[in-house]
Coordinates of N, CA and C in Angstrom, one line a residue:
X1 N 0.8 -1.2 0.1 CA 0.1 0.1 -0.1 C 0.8 1.3 -0.1
X2 N 1.9 1.3 0.8 CA 2.9 2.4 0.7 C 3.4 2.6 -0.7
X3 N 3.9 1.6 -1.3 CA 4.3 1.7 -2.8 C 3.3 2.3 -3.5
X4 N 2.1 1.7 -3.4 CA 0.9 2.0 -4.3 C 0.9 3.7 -4.1
X5 N 0.9 4.1 -2.7 CA 0.6 5.6 -2.4 C 1.7 6.4 -3.1
X6 N 2.8 6.0 -2.7 CA 4.0 7.0 -3.1 C 4.7 6.6 -4.5
X7 N 4.2 5.4 -5.1 CA 4.8 5.0 -6.5 C 6.3 4.7 -6.5
X8 N 6.9 4.6 -5.3 CA 8.2 4.4 -5.1 C 8.4 3.3 -4.0
X9 N 9.4 2.4 -4.2 CA 9.7 1.5 -3.3 C 11.3 1.2 -2.6
X10 N 12.0 2.3 -3.2 CA 13.4 2.3 -2.6 C 13.5 2.7 -1.3
X11 N 12.9 3.8 -0.9 CA 13.0 4.2 0.7 C 12.3 3.1 1.5
X12 N 11.2 2.6 1.0 CA 10.5 1.7 1.8 C 11.5 0.3 2.0
X13 N 12.2 0.2 0.8 CA 13.1 -1.1 1.0 C 14.3 -0.6 2.1
X14 N 14.7 0.6 2.0 CA 15.6 0.8 3.1 C 15.3 0.5 4.4
X15 N 13.9 1.0 4.9 CA 13.2 0.8 5.9 C 13.1 -0.6 6.4
X16 N 12.7 -1.5 5.3 CA 12.5 -2.8 5.4 C 13.8 -3.5 5.8
X17 N 14.7 -3.2 5.0 CA 16.0 -4.0 5.1 C 16.5 -3.6 6.6
X18 N 16.5 -2.4 7.1 CA 16.9 -2.0 8.3 C 16.1 -2.7 9.3
X19 N 14.9 -3.1 9.2 CA 13.9 -3.7 10.0 C 14.6 -5.3 10.3
X20 N 14.8 -5.9 9.2 CA 15.3 -7.3 9.0 C 16.7 -7.2 9.7
X21 N 17.6 -6.4 9.5 CA 18.9 -6.5 10.3 C 18.7 -6.1 11.9
X22 N 17.6 -5.1 12.1 CA 17.6 -4.9 13.6 C 16.8 -6.1 14.2
X23 N 15.9 -6.7 13.7 CA 15.3 -8.1 14.1 C 16.4 -9.1 14.3
X24 N 17.4 -9.3 13.1 CA 18.3 -10.3 13.4 C 19.3 -10.0 14.5
X25 N 19.7 -8.8 14.7 CA 20.6 -8.2 15.7 C 20.2 -8.6 17.1
X26 N 18.6 -8.3 17.4 CA 17.9 -8.4 18.5 C 18.0 -10.0 18.9
X27 N 17.6 -10.9 17.9 CA 17.6 -12.3 18.1 C 19.0 -12.5 18.5
X28 N 20.2 -12.1 18.0 CA 21.5 -12.7 18.2 C 21.9 -12.1 19.7
X29 N 21.2 -11.2 20.3 CA 21.4 -10.8 21.6 C 20.7 -11.7 22.7
X30 N 19.7 -12.5 22.3 CA 19.0 -13.3 23.3 C 20.0 -14.2 24.1
X31 N 19.6 -14.6 25.3 CA 20.4 -15.4 26.2 C 19.1 -15.8 27.4
X32 N 19.6 -16.8 28.1 CA 18.7 -17.4 29.1 C 18.2 -16.3 30.1
X33 N 18.8 -15.3 30.2 CA 18.3 -14.2 31.1 C 17.4 -13.1 30.4
X34 N 17.3 -13.2 29.0 CA 16.3 -12.3 28.4 C 14.9 -12.5 28.6
X35 N 14.0 -11.3 28.8 CA 13.0 -11.3 29.2 C 12.1 -12.0 28.2
X36 N 11.1 -12.6 28.5 CA 10.2 -13.5 27.5 C 9.6 -12.8 26.6
X37 N 9.3 -11.6 26.7 CA 8.7 -10.7 25.4 C 9.7 -10.4 24.3
X38 N 10.9 -10.3 24.7 CA 11.8 -10.0 23.7 C 12.0 -10.8 22.3
X39 N 12.0 -12.2 22.6 CA 12.0 -13.0 21.3 C 10.8 -12.5 20.3
X40 N 9.5 -12.4 21.0 CA 8.3 -12.0 20.2 C 8.5 -10.7 19.3
X41 N 9.0 -9.8 20.1 CA 9.3 -8.5 19.5 C 10.4 -8.7 18.5
X42 N 11.5 -9.3 18.8 CA 12.6 -9.3 17.6 C 12.0 -10.1 16.6
X43 N 11.3 -11.1 16.7 CA 10.8 -12.1 15.5 C 9.6 -11.1 14.8
X44 N 8.9 -10.2 15.3 CA 8.1 -9.4 14.7 C 8.7 -8.5 13.9
X45 N 9.7 -7.9 14.5 CA 10.5 -6.9 13.6 C 11.3 -7.6 12.4
X46 N 11.7 -8.7 12.6 CA 12.3 -9.6 11.6 C 11.4 -10.0 10.5
X47 N 10.1 -10.2 11.0 CA 9.1 -10.8 10.2 C 8.7 -9.7 9.1
X48 N 8.6 -8.6 9.7 CA 8.0 -7.4 9.0 C 9.2 -7.1 8.1
X49 N 10.4 -7.3 8.3 CA 11.4 -6.9 7.4 C 11.5 -8.0 6.3
X50 N 11.4 -9.2 6.6 CA 11.7 -10.2 5.5 C 10.4 -10.4 4.6
X51 N 9.2 -10.2 5.1 CA 8.2 -10.2 4.3 C 8.2 -9.0 3.4
X52 N 8.6 -7.8 3.8 CA 8.7 -6.6 3.0 C 9.6 -6.7 2.1
X53 N 10.8 -7.3 2.4 CA 12.0 -7.4 1.4 C 11.6 -8.1 0.3
X54 N 10.7 -9.2 0.4 CA 10.3 -9.9 -0.7 C 9.5 -9.2 -1.7
X55 N 8.8 -8.2 -1.1 CA 7.8 -7.4 -2.0 C 8.8 -6.3 -3.0
X56 N 9.5 -5.5 -1.9 CA 10.3 -4.6 -2.5 C 11.2 -5.0 -3.6
X57 N 11.9 -6.1 -3.3 CA 12.9 -6.7 -4.2 C 12.2 -7.0 -5.6
X58 N 10.9 -7.6 -5.5 CA 10.2 -8.1 -6.7 C 9.8 -6.8 -7.4
X59 N 9.3 -5.7 -6.7 CA 8.7 -4.5 -7.3 C 10.1 -3.9 -8.1
X60 N 11.3 -4.0 -7.4 CA 12.5 -3.4 -8.2 C 12.7 -4.0 -9.4
X61 N 12.5 -5.5 -9.3 CA 13.0 -6.4 -10.6 C 11.7 -6.1 -11.7
X62 N 10.6 -5.9 -11.1 CA 9.4 -5.8 -12.3 C 9.3 -4.5 -12.8
X63 N 9.6 -3.4 -12.0 CA 9.6 -2.1 -12.5 C 10.7 -1.8 -13.5
X64 N 11.8 -2.6 -13.4 CA 12.9 -2.4 -14.3 C 12.8 -3.4 -15.8
X65 N 11.7 -4.2 -15.9 CA 11.7 -5.0 -16.8 C 10.6 -4.4 -17.8
X66 N 10.6 -5.1 -19.1 CA 9.3 -4.8 -20.0 C 8.4 -5.6 -19.7
X67 N 7.3 -5.4 -20.0 CA 6.0 -6.2 -19.6 C 6.1 -7.5 -20.0
X68 N 6.5 -7.9 -21.3 CA 6.5 -9.1 -21.9 C 7.4 -10.1 -21.1
X69 N 8.5 -9.4 -20.3 CA 9.3 -10.4 -19.7 C 9.1 -10.5 -18.2
X70 N 8.1 -9.8 -17.6 CA 7.8 -9.9 -16.3 C 7.4 -11.3 -15.8
X71 N 6.7 -11.9 -16.3 CA 6.5 -13.5 -15.9 C 7.8 -14.2 -15.7
X72 N 8.5 -14.3 -16.7 CA 9.9 -15.0 -16.6 C 10.8 -14.5 -15.3
X73 N 10.7 -13.1 -15.4 CA 11.5 -12.5 -14.2 C 10.9 -12.8 -12.9
X74 N 9.7 -12.8 -12.7 CA 9.0 -13.1 -11.4 C 9.3 -14.6 -11.0
X75 N 9.2 -15.6 -12.1 CA 9.6 -16.9 -11.9 C 10.9 -17.2 -11.5
X76 N 11.8 -16.3 -12.1 CA 13.3 -16.5 -11.8 C 13.6 -16.1 -10.6
X77 N 12.8 -14.9 -10.0 CA 13.0 -14.2 -8.7 C 12.6 -15.2 -7.7
X78 N 11.4 -15.9 -7.7 CA 10.9 -17.0 -6.6 C 11.9 -18.1 -6.8
X79 N 12.5 -18.6 -8.0 CA 13.3 -19.7 -8.0 C 14.5 -19.2 -7.0
X80 N 15.1 -18.2 -7.4 CA 16.3 -17.7 -6.7 C 16.1 -17.7 -5.3
X81 N 14.9 -17.0 -4.8 CA 14.6 -16.8 -3.3 C 14.5 -18.3 -2.8
X82 N 13.8 -19.2 -3.3 CA 13.7 -20.5 -2.7 C 14.9 -21.3 -2.5
X83 N 15.8 -21.0 -3.7 CA 17.1 -21.7 -3.6 C 18.0 -21.0 -2.5
X84 N 17.9 -19.7 -2.4 CA 18.5 -19.2 -1.5 C 18.1 -19.6 0.1
X85 N 16.9 -19.6 0.2 CA 16.4 -20.3 1.6 C 16.7 -21.4 2.1
X86 N 16.8 -22.3 0.8 CA 17.1 -23.8 1.1 C 18.8 -23.9 1.4
X87 N 19.6 -23.1 0.7 CA 21.1 -22.9 1.0 C 21.1 -22.4 2.3
X88 N 20.5 -21.3 2.8 CA 20.4 -20.8 4.2 C 20.2 -21.6 5.4
X89 N 19.1 -22.4 5.0 CA 18.8 -23.5 6.1 C 19.8 -24.4 6.0
X90 N 20.4 -25.0 4.9 CA 21.6 -26.0 5.0 C 22.7 -25.4 5.8
X91 N 23.0 -24.1 5.4 CA 24.2 -23.4 6.3 C 24.0 -23.5 7.6
X92 N 22.8 -23.0 8.0 CA 22.6 -22.9 9.5 C 22.5 -24.0 10.0
X93 N 22.2 -25.1 9.6 CA 22.1 -26.6 10.0 C 23.6 -27.1 10.3
X94 N 24.4 -26.8 9.3 CA 25.9 -27.0 9.2 C 26.4 -26.2 10.3
X95 N 26.3 -25.0 10.5 CA 26.8 -24.3 11.6 C 26.3 -24.7 13.0
X96 N 25.1 -25.1 13.2 CA 24.5 -25.4 14.4 C 25.1 -26.8 14.8
X97 N 25.2 -27.7 13.9 CA 26.0 -28.9 14.2 C 27.5 -29.0 14.4
X98 N 28.0 -28.0 13.8 CA 29.5 -27.8 13.8 C 29.8 -27.1 15.3
X99 N 29.1 -26.3 15.9 CA 29.2 -25.8 17.1 C 28.7 -26.4 18.3
X100 N 27.6 -27.5 18.0 CA 27.2 -28.1 19.1 C 27.6 -29.6 19.4
X101 N 28.1 -30.3 18.2 CA 28.4 -31.6 18.4 C 29.5 -32.0 19.3
X102 N 30.8 -31.2 19.0 CA 31.8 -31.3 19.9 C 31.4 -31.3 21.6
X103 N 30.7 -30.5 21.9 CA 30.5 -30.0 23.2 C 29.4 -31.2 23.9
X104 N 28.4 -31.3 22.9 CA 27.5 -32.6 23.2 C 28.1 -33.8 23.5
X105 N 29.0 -34.2 22.6 CA 29.8 -35.3 22.6 C 30.5 -35.5 24.1
X106 N 31.3 -34.5 24.2 CA 32.1 -34.3 25.5 C 31.1 -34.6 26.8
X107 N 30.1 -33.9 26.8 CA 29.1 -33.9 28.0 C 28.3 -35.1 28.1
X108 N 27.8 -35.8 26.9 CA 27.0 -36.9 26.7 C 27.4 -38.1 26.3
X109 N 28.7 -38.2 26.0 CA 29.3 -39.3 25.1 C 29.0 -40.6 25.7
X110 N 29.0 -41.1 27.0 CA 28.8 -42.3 27.6 C 27.4 -42.6 28.0
X111 N 26.6 -41.5 28.1 CA 25.3 -41.7 28.6 C 24.1 -42.5 27.8
X112 N 23.2 -43.4 28.5 CA 22.4 -44.0 27.7 C 21.4 -43.0 26.8
X113 N 21.1 -42.0 27.3 CA 20.3 -41.0 26.9 C 20.9 -40.1 26.3
X114 N 22.2 -40.3 25.7 CA 23.1 -39.4 25.2 C 22.9 -38.7 24.1
X115 N 23.9 -38.4 23.1 CA 23.7 -37.8 21.9 C 22.6 -37.8 21.0
X116 N 22.5 -39.1 20.7 CA 21.4 -39.6 20.0 C 20.2 -39.2 20.3
X117 N 19.8 -39.2 21.6 CA 18.4 -39.0 22.2 C 18.2 -37.3 22.1
X118 N 19.2 -36.7 22.5 CA 19.3 -35.2 22.7 C 19.1 -34.8 21.1
X119 N 19.8 -35.1 20.3 CA 19.6 -34.8 18.9 C 18.2 -35.0 18.2
X120 N 17.7 -36.3 18.6 CA 16.3 -36.6 18.3 C 15.1 -35.8 18.7
X121 N 15.3 -35.6 20.0 CA 14.3 -34.4 20.6 C 15.0 -33.7 21.8
X122 N 14.6 -32.7 21.6 CA 15.3 -31.7 22.7 C 14.7 -31.7 24.0
X123 N 13.6 -32.5 24.1 CA 12.8 -32.6 25.4 C 13.6 -33.8 26.2
X124 N 14.5 -34.4 25.5 CA 15.4 -35.2 26.4 C 16.1 -34.5 27.3
X125 N 16.5 -33.4 27.0 CA 17.4 -32.6 28.0 C 16.8 -32.6 29.5
X126 N 15.4 -32.7 29.4 CA 14.7 -32.6 30.7 C 15.3 -34.0 31.8
X127 N 15.8 -35.1 31.0 CA 16.0 -36.3 31.7 C 17.6 -36.0 32.2
X128 N 18.2 -35.1 32.1 CA 19.6 -34.8 32.6 C 19.7 -34.3 34.0
X129 N 21.0 -34.5 34.6 CA 20.9 -34.0 35.9 C 21.4 -32.5 35.8
X130 N 21.2 -31.6 36.9 CA 21.6 -30.2 36.9 C 22.6 -29.6 36.1
X131 N 23.9 -30.1 36.5 CA 25.0 -29.6 35.8 C 25.2 -30.1 34.4
X132 N 24.7 -31.1 34.0 CA 24.7 -31.6 32.7 C 23.7 -30.8 31.9
X133 N 22.6 -30.7 32.4 CA 21.5 -29.9 31.7 C 21.9 -28.6 31.4
X134 N 22.5 -27.8 32.5 CA 22.8 -26.5 32.3 C 24.1 -26.5 31.1
X135 N 25.0 -27.4 31.1 CA 26.1 -27.5 30.1 C 25.3 -27.6 28.7
X136 N 24.5 -28.3 28.6 CA 23.7 -28.9 27.4 C 23.1 -27.4 27.1
X137 N 22.2 -26.8 27.8 CA 21.6 -25.5 27.2 C 22.7 -24.6 26.9
X138 N 23.9 -24.5 27.7 CA 25.0 -23.4 27.1 C 25.4 -23.8 25.8
X139 N 25.6 -25.2 25.6 CA 26.0 -25.5 24.3 C 25.1 -25.2 23.2
X140 N 23.8 -25.4 23.5 CA 22.8 -25.0 22.6 C 22.8 -23.5 22.3
X141 N 22.9 -22.7 23.2 CA 22.9 -21.4 23.3 C 24.0 -20.8 22.1
X142 N 25.2 -21.4 22.7 CA 26.4 -21.0 21.8 C 26.1 -21.4 20.3
X143 N 25.7 -22.5 20.1 CA 25.4 -23.0 18.9 C 24.3 -21.9 18.1
X144 N 23.2 -21.7 18.7 CA 22.3 -20.8 18.1 C 22.7 -19.4 18.0
X145 N 23.8 -19.1 18.8 CA 24.2 -17.6 18.5 C 25.1 -17.8 17.2
X146 N 25.8 -18.7 17.0 CA 26.4 -18.9 15.5 C 25.6 -18.8 14.5
X147 N 24.5 -19.5 14.5 CA 23.4 -19.5 13.6 C 22.9 -18.1 13.4
X148 N 22.6 -17.3 14.3 CA 22.0 -16.1 14.4 C 23.1 -15.3 13.7
X149 N 24.4 -15.4 14.0 CA 25.6 -14.5 13.5 C 25.5 -14.8 12.0
X150 N 25.5 -16.1 11.6 CA 25.4 -16.1 10.2 C 24.2 -15.4 9.6
X151 N 23.1 -15.6 10.3 CA 21.6 -14.9 9.8 C 22.1 -13.5 9.5
X152 N 22.6 -12.8 10.5 CA 22.9 -11.3 10.5 C 23.8 -10.9 9.3
X153 N 24.8 -11.8 9.2 CA 25.8 -11.5 8.0 C 25.1 -11.7 6.6
X154 N 24.1 -12.6 6.5 CA 23.2 -12.8 5.3 C 22.3 -11.7 5.0
X155 N 21.8 -11.2 6.2 CA 20.8 -10.1 5.8 C 21.6 -8.9 5.7
X156 N 22.8 -8.8 6.4 CA 23.6 -7.3 5.9 C 24.1 -7.4 4.5
X157 N 24.5 -8.5 3.7 CA 24.7 -8.7 2.6 C 23.5 -8.3 1.7
X158 N 22.4 -9.2 1.9 CA 21.1 -8.9 1.3 C 20.8 -7.3 1.2
X159 N 20.8 -6.8 2.3 CA 20.7 -5.3 2.4 C 21.4 -4.4 1.5
X160 N 22.8 -4.8 1.7 CA 23.7 -3.9 0.7 C 23.3 -4.1 -0.7
X161 N 23.1 -5.4 -1.1 CA 22.8 -5.6 -2.6 C 21.7 -4.9 -3.0
X162 N 20.4 -4.8 -2.1 CA 19.2 -4.4 -2.4 C 19.3 -2.9 -2.6
X163 N 20.4 -2.3 -1.8 CA 20.5 -0.7 -2.0 C 21.1 -0.4 -3.4
X164 N 21.5 -1.3 -4.1 CA 22.1 -1.0 -5.5 C 20.7 -1.0 -6.5
X165 N 19.5 -1.3 -6.1 CA 18.3 -1.4 -6.9 C 18.2 0.2 -7.4
X166 N 17.6 0.2 -8.6 CA 17.1 1.7 -8.9 C 15.9 2.0 -8.4
X167 N 15.7 3.2 -8.3 CA 14.4 3.6 -7.8 C 13.3 3.9 -8.9
X168 N 12.8 3.0 -9.5 CA 12.0 3.2 -10.9 C 10.6 3.5 -10.3
X169 N 9.9 4.3 -11.0 CA 8.5 4.8 -10.5 C 7.6 3.5 -10.8
X170 N 6.7 3.3 -9.8 CA 5.7 2.3 -10.0 C 4.5 3.0 -10.1
X171 N 3.6 2.9 -11.2 CA 2.3 3.7 -11.3 C 1.4 2.8 -12.0
X172 N 0.2 3.5 -11.9 CA -1.1 3.0 -12.7 C -0.9 3.1 -14.0
X173 N 0.0 3.9 -14.6 CA 0.4 4.1 -16.1 C 0.7 2.9 -16.5
X174 N 1.5 2.0 -15.8 CA 2.1 0.7 -16.4 C 0.8 -0.2 -16.6
X175 N 0.0 -0.3 -15.6 CA -1.2 -1.0 -15.8 C -2.0 -0.7 -16.7
X176 N -2.2 0.6 -17.1 CA -2.8 1.2 -18.2 C -2.5 0.9 -19.6
X177 N -1.0 0.6 -19.5 CA -0.4 0.3 -20.8 C -0.7 -1.1 -21.1
X178 N -0.8 -1.9 -20.1 CA -0.8 -3.4 -20.3 C -2.2 -3.7 -20.7
X179 N -3.3 -2.9 -20.1 CA -4.7 -3.1 -20.5 C -4.8 -2.6 -21.9
X180 N -4.2 -1.3 -22.3 CA -4.4 -1.0 -23.7 C -3.8 -2.2 -24.6
X181 N -2.7 -2.7 -24.4 CA -1.9 -3.8 -25.3 C -3.0 -4.9 -25.4
X182 N -3.8 -5.2 -24.1 CA -4.7 -6.5 -24.2 C -5.8 -6.1 -25.2
X183 N -6.4 -4.7 -25.0 CA -7.5 -4.5 -25.8 C -7.3 -4.4 -27.4
X184 N -5.9 -4.0 -27.5 CA -5.5 -3.8 -29.0 C -5.3 -5.3 -29.5
X185 N -4.9 -6.3 -28.8 CA -4.7 -7.7 -29.1 C -6.1 -8.3 -29.4
X186 N -7.1 -7.9 -28.5 CA -8.5 -8.4 -28.6 C -9.2 -8.0 -29.8
X187 N -8.9 -6.7 -30.0 CA -9.6 -6.1 -31.5 C -9.0 -6.6 -32.6
X188 N -7.7 -6.9 -32.4 CA -7.1 -7.7 -33.8 C -7.5 -9.1 -34.0
X189 N -7.7 -9.8 -32.9 CA -8.1 -11.2 -33.0 C -9.7 -11.4 -33.5
X190 N -10.4 -10.2 -33.0 CA -12.0 -10.2 -33.4 C -12.1 -9.6 -34.5

């Protein structure tokens, strides 16, 4: 709606990208002493940023393309986004495992409810004793912090790249041109 009102998306993109990065930084700062409301606040800020980033990026691409190529560009955009998300989840899993496995093996190596059970279900942590449970929680927190650090880096790179977009005008005139072409084609075929 803001783009529809202003006809521009670049300034909105700057706000949206900043929101994504602020949410990611907030999530990175979470620890076991953080107030329970903070994760919801940070995830809301991050969600607004990520959702808006998809829209402003797509508008930037479509406003720079000819009408005949917009379907292809939109399909390519979603393909690249989906591939990027899959690669991001894979990288986050790799970082999490790399940072958590050595510590978990050290703490749980000989236990019957050990590493396999903890990796299968986080609820298994409740079967551990006090000091072991605290150590495992700290290992998970360090691993998650590594994942959140990776996420912040990815969002910073994404923001910097998006700042290179042109600020093309988005207007109803484009819709009018498309409608005129459709009317012309309809009159030719009839």
